[in-house]
XYZ file of N, CA and C in Angstrom:
366
model
N 0.705 -1.153 0.046
C -0.197 0.165 0.200
C 0.829 1.060 -0.141
N 0.768 2.136 -0.902
C 1.053 3.360 -0.849
C 0.760 4.298 -0.119
N 1.657 5.041 0.566
C 0.983 6.250 1.594
C 1.969 7.571 0.900
N 0.992 8.116 0.818
C 1.144 9.997 0.453
C 0.660 10.730 1.525
N 1.805 11.714 1.784
C 1.634 12.835 2.507
C 2.037 13.992 1.712
N 0.993 14.764 2.187
C 1.015 16.137 1.099
C 1.349 17.169 2.242
N 1.839 18.798 2.019
C 2.238 19.732 2.788
C 2.235 20.866 1.655
N 1.886 21.937 2.417
C 2.563 23.129 1.581
C 0.915 24.018 1.403
N -0.100 23.644 1.655
C -1.278 24.445 1.666
C -0.982 25.639 2.404
N -2.089 26.527 2.083
C -2.699 27.827 3.007
C -3.317 28.435 2.449
N -2.754 30.159 2.715
C -3.774 31.091 2.295
C -3.064 31.954 1.260
N -3.587 32.583 0.260
C -2.821 33.403 -0.835
C -3.772 34.540 -1.126
N -3.348 35.624 -1.733
C -4.191 36.371 -2.232
C -4.070 36.159 -3.984
N -5.161 36.503 -4.407
C -5.578 36.332 -5.786
C -4.079 37.108 -6.510
N -3.694 36.364 -7.491
C -2.294 36.675 -8.186
C -1.188 36.009 -7.607
N -1.335 35.562 -6.368
C -0.283 35.263 -5.535
C 0.186 33.313 -5.867
N 1.034 32.760 -4.927
C 1.627 31.723 -5.533
C 1.908 30.830 -4.153
N 1.136 29.502 -4.274
C 1.517 28.333 -3.320
C 2.357 27.454 -3.857
N 3.037 26.347 -3.181
C 3.440 25.103 -3.557
C 3.205 24.203 -2.956
N 2.566 22.962 -3.532
C 2.198 22.153 -2.546
C 3.381 20.506 -2.959
N 3.334 20.133 -2.254
C 4.245 18.860 -2.218
C 3.639 17.349 -1.536
N 4.051 16.424 -2.503
C 3.357 15.378 -1.864
C 4.913 14.223 -2.108
N 4.581 13.695 -0.824
C 5.770 12.517 -0.735
C 5.101 11.135 -0.629
N 5.484 10.028 -1.746
C 5.240 8.817 -1.470
C 5.892 8.053 -0.865
N 5.528 6.649 -0.131
C 6.462 5.932 0.473
C 6.811 4.770 -0.553
N 6.704 4.692 -1.612
C 7.353 4.036 -2.538
C 7.075 4.761 -4.224
N 7.909 4.459 -5.005
C 7.922 5.370 -6.104
C 8.366 4.093 -7.414
N 7.357 3.843 -8.344
C 7.838 2.542 -9.491
C 7.544 3.316 -10.438
N 8.313 2.685 -11.347
C 8.580 3.198 -12.837
C 6.717 3.043 -13.374
N 6.486 3.495 -14.413
C 5.002 3.568 -14.874
C 3.822 4.062 -13.716
N 4.506 4.390 -12.695
C 3.563 4.704 -11.857
C 2.793 6.125 -12.001
N 1.591 6.835 -12.093
C 1.170 8.052 -12.100
C 1.055 8.642 -10.738
N 1.448 10.025 -10.659
C 1.239 10.558 -9.660
C 0.442 12.012 -9.971
N -0.684 12.524 -9.035
C -1.501 13.748 -9.549
C -2.009 14.296 -8.741
N -2.652 15.404 -8.667
C -3.363 16.300 -7.671
C -4.638 16.648 -8.464
N -5.618 16.234 -7.354
C -6.927 16.433 -7.396
C -7.593 17.439 -6.342
N -8.358 18.217 -6.753
C -9.022 19.086 -5.728
C -10.620 19.102 -5.581
N -10.949 19.363 -4.445
C -12.438 19.340 -4.141
C -12.765 20.426 -3.476
N -13.920 21.625 -4.135
C -14.346 22.734 -3.273
C -15.601 22.261 -2.999
N -16.036 22.963 -1.726
C -17.102 22.515 -0.925
C -18.433 22.296 -2.048
N -19.386 21.198 -1.905
C -20.373 21.244 -2.598
C -20.024 20.896 -4.201
N -18.720 20.541 -4.646
C -18.355 20.154 -6.028
C -17.816 18.956 -6.142
N -17.711 18.222 -7.102
C -17.373 17.097 -7.526
C -15.540 17.359 -7.331
N -15.028 16.219 -6.843
C -13.408 16.267 -7.236
C -12.997 16.290 -8.557
N -12.276 17.166 -8.637
C -11.473 17.376 -10.220
C -10.226 17.105 -10.202
N -9.573 16.832 -11.542
C -8.173 16.631 -11.760
C -7.567 17.774 -11.797
N -6.548 18.049 -11.464
C -5.850 19.202 -11.733
C -4.635 19.264 -12.765
N -3.610 17.972 -12.040
C -2.514 17.664 -12.732
C -1.717 16.424 -12.582
N -1.164 15.768 -13.464
C -0.580 14.263 -13.465
C 0.750 14.276 -14.033
N 1.808 13.327 -13.591
C 2.902 13.092 -14.124
C 3.003 12.028 -14.047
N 4.051 11.196 -15.198
C 4.233 9.741 -15.280
C 5.462 9.432 -15.674
N 5.885 8.256 -15.875
C 7.215 8.127 -16.572
C 8.460 9.276 -17.128
N 8.329 9.569 -15.524
C 9.724 10.582 -15.382
C 9.743 11.943 -16.212
N 8.257 12.272 -16.289
C 8.251 13.662 -16.993
C 6.881 13.943 -17.626
N 5.975 12.985 -18.543
C 4.836 13.388 -18.815
C 3.766 13.936 -18.057
N 3.660 15.147 -18.420
C 2.559 15.936 -17.617
C 1.090 16.179 -18.423
N -0.047 16.143 -17.442
C -1.118 16.799 -18.064
C -1.594 17.319 -17.126
N -2.654 18.400 -17.457
C -3.507 19.597 -16.892
C -4.641 19.855 -17.479
N -5.294 19.960 -16.228
C -6.586 20.806 -16.432
C -6.477 22.026 -17.324
N -7.560 22.144 -18.188
C -7.555 23.326 -18.604
C -7.565 24.778 -17.926
N -7.916 24.690 -16.709
C -8.586 25.633 -15.708
C -7.014 26.295 -14.959
N -6.132 25.233 -15.307
C -4.936 25.742 -14.342
C -3.539 25.770 -15.425
N -3.686 25.143 -16.754
C -2.730 25.270 -17.559
C -2.036 26.384 -17.858
N -0.986 26.646 -17.691
C -0.368 27.877 -18.168
C 0.168 28.535 -16.361
N -0.556 28.281 -15.606
C -0.250 28.612 -14.266
C 0.027 27.822 -13.292
N -0.090 26.565 -13.371
C 0.263 25.411 -12.573
C 1.537 24.665 -13.190
N 2.251 24.311 -12.293
C 3.248 23.117 -13.064
C 3.769 22.131 -12.179
N 3.616 20.994 -12.570
C 3.811 20.058 -11.795
C 5.167 19.288 -11.921
N 6.299 19.105 -11.054
C 7.360 18.395 -11.194
C 7.374 17.083 -10.525
N 8.696 16.387 -10.478
C 8.736 15.243 -9.909
C 10.179 15.222 -9.294
N 10.558 14.576 -8.163
C 11.853 14.361 -7.844
C 12.059 12.898 -7.607
N 12.396 11.940 -8.753
C 12.249 10.635 -7.959
C 13.087 10.162 -6.935
N 14.069 10.783 -6.748
C 14.959 10.787 -5.586
C 14.252 10.775 -4.343
N 13.532 11.842 -4.281
C 12.865 11.758 -2.787
C 11.497 11.291 -2.926
N 10.719 10.463 -4.068
C 9.610 10.057 -3.897
C 8.926 11.287 -4.197
N 8.962 12.321 -4.567
C 8.070 13.506 -4.461
C 7.519 14.121 -5.534
N 6.160 14.871 -5.471
C 5.781 15.724 -6.631
C 5.504 16.866 -6.299
N 5.691 17.847 -6.785
C 5.601 19.280 -6.337
C 4.328 19.926 -7.414
N 3.441 20.848 -7.008
C 2.591 21.373 -7.662
C 2.952 22.960 -7.429
N 3.469 23.694 -8.291
C 3.670 24.956 -8.115
C 2.526 25.885 -8.821
N 1.852 26.706 -7.964
C 0.451 27.419 -8.426
C 0.925 29.059 -8.360
N 0.616 29.387 -9.578
C 1.117 30.694 -9.607
C -0.290 31.441 -10.066
N -0.231 32.550 -9.854
C -1.438 33.516 -10.689
C -2.688 32.941 -10.124
N -2.798 32.960 -8.702
C -3.860 31.797 -8.303
C -4.984 32.828 -8.061
N -6.210 32.173 -8.393
C -7.942 33.135 -8.516
C -8.404 32.273 -7.442
N -9.631 33.187 -7.265
C -10.479 32.499 -5.934
C -11.153 31.197 -6.084
N -11.240 30.893 -7.360
C -11.829 29.682 -7.666
C -10.658 28.610 -8.072
N -9.699 28.826 -7.312
C -8.563 27.782 -6.864
C -8.812 27.290 -5.529
N -9.515 27.690 -4.840
C -9.903 27.563 -3.372
C -10.474 25.946 -3.372
N -9.721 25.015 -2.533
C -10.408 23.891 -2.525
C -9.674 23.425 -1.348
N -9.545 22.032 -1.354
C -8.772 20.960 -0.720
C -8.183 20.151 -1.462
N -6.893 20.232 -1.776
C -5.984 19.498 -2.805
C -5.350 18.107 -2.348
N -5.582 17.348 -2.885
C -5.241 16.109 -2.578
C -4.366 15.322 -3.831
N -3.103 14.624 -3.184
C -2.430 13.805 -4.427
C -2.838 12.376 -3.884
N -2.690 11.949 -5.553
C -3.265 10.601 -5.462
C -2.352 9.516 -6.679
N -2.109 8.497 -6.591
C -1.497 7.659 -7.532
C -1.967 6.314 -7.852
N -1.713 5.853 -9.108
C -2.364 4.783 -9.616
C -1.138 4.062 -10.431
N -1.061 2.763 -10.002
C 0.185 1.968 -10.547
C 0.289 1.514 -12.196
N -0.166 2.466 -13.044
C -0.082 2.834 -14.434
C 0.069 4.288 -15.094
N 0.398 4.516 -16.223
C 0.695 5.395 -16.786
C -0.674 6.202 -17.335
N -1.219 7.150 -17.096
C -2.681 7.762 -17.700
C -2.231 9.356 -17.558
N -3.108 9.962 -18.252
C -3.277 11.436 -18.452
C -4.321 11.982 -17.793
N -4.162 12.261 -16.583
C -4.626 12.720 -15.497
C -6.173 11.840 -15.065
N -7.093 11.818 -15.713
C -8.478 10.840 -16.117
C -9.115 11.336 -14.776
N -10.021 10.358 -14.417
C -11.246 10.485 -13.400
C -10.528 10.061 -11.862
N -11.101 10.880 -10.976
C -10.389 10.317 -9.606
C -10.929 9.160 -9.316
N -11.686 8.599 -9.710
C -12.328 7.128 -9.703
C -11.217 6.043 -10.132
N -10.294 6.436 -11.155
C -9.056 5.597 -11.468
C -8.154 5.451 -10.544
N -7.743 6.293 -9.363
C -6.736 6.480 -8.704
C -6.809 5.325 -7.376
N -5.847 4.965 -7.034
C -5.806 3.900 -6.067
C -5.621 4.713 -4.768
N -4.621 5.381 -4.608
C -4.283 5.730 -3.123
C -4.232 7.101 -3.239
N -4.777 7.615 -1.900
C -5.184 9.134 -1.832
C -4.245 9.556 -0.509
N -3.823 11.023 -0.568
C -3.277 11.422 0.699
C -4.385 11.859 1.346
N -4.189 12.489 2.532
C -5.220 13.314 3.492
C -5.704 14.691 3.180
N -5.193 15.229 1.880
C -5.688 16.439 1.428
C -4.933 17.815 2.332
N -4.926 18.817 1.729
C -4.277 20.132 2.161
C -5.297 21.154 1.360
N -5.562 22.404 2.639
C -6.292 23.208 2.166
C -5.693 24.288 1.552
N -6.057 24.990 0.681
C -6.093 26.197 -0.158
C -6.903 26.909 -0.408
N -6.785 28.123 0.377
C -7.691 29.223 0.124
C -7.161 30.432 -0.461
N -7.649 30.919 -1.475
C -7.308 32.183 -2.180
C -8.168 33.232 -1.981
N -7.997 34.368 -1.441
C -8.938 35.660 -1.195
C -8.587 36.748 -2.076
N -9.679 37.678 -2.377
C -9.138 38.750 -3.183
C -9.069 39.992 -2.057
C-alpha cells in the first residue's frame, strides 16, 4: 500500500503563489502521480498528473498557471501554483495509480493523501 503525505497548503491573495508537495512511501516506474481538488459542494476534479519521469497533463483551468514536477530521488512531486484565482480555493489531494495515464477520473486512482487546504482571497 502506497502512503502519500501532502504539505504546503495555506492562504494566498489573488495573483499570488503557493507550492504543494506530496511524498510517496514508494515510487515505481510507470506510476502516475496526480493532484485533484475538491471545493465544498463540488465534485473532485483533476488538476495535474505526471508519469514516466516527466509526462505531464493539466486541466484546462490551470494550464499555464500551475506546474507539476517530480523528484524521483525523494519520491516526491511538487505542484507550483502561480497567478492564483479565488476559484482555486479547495482541498487539494495527492493521488497515485500504478499505471501511466493522462490525469483521468479520480475514480481511477488507487491511493490518496489526506488533503491540504488552499484558500485564495481577493
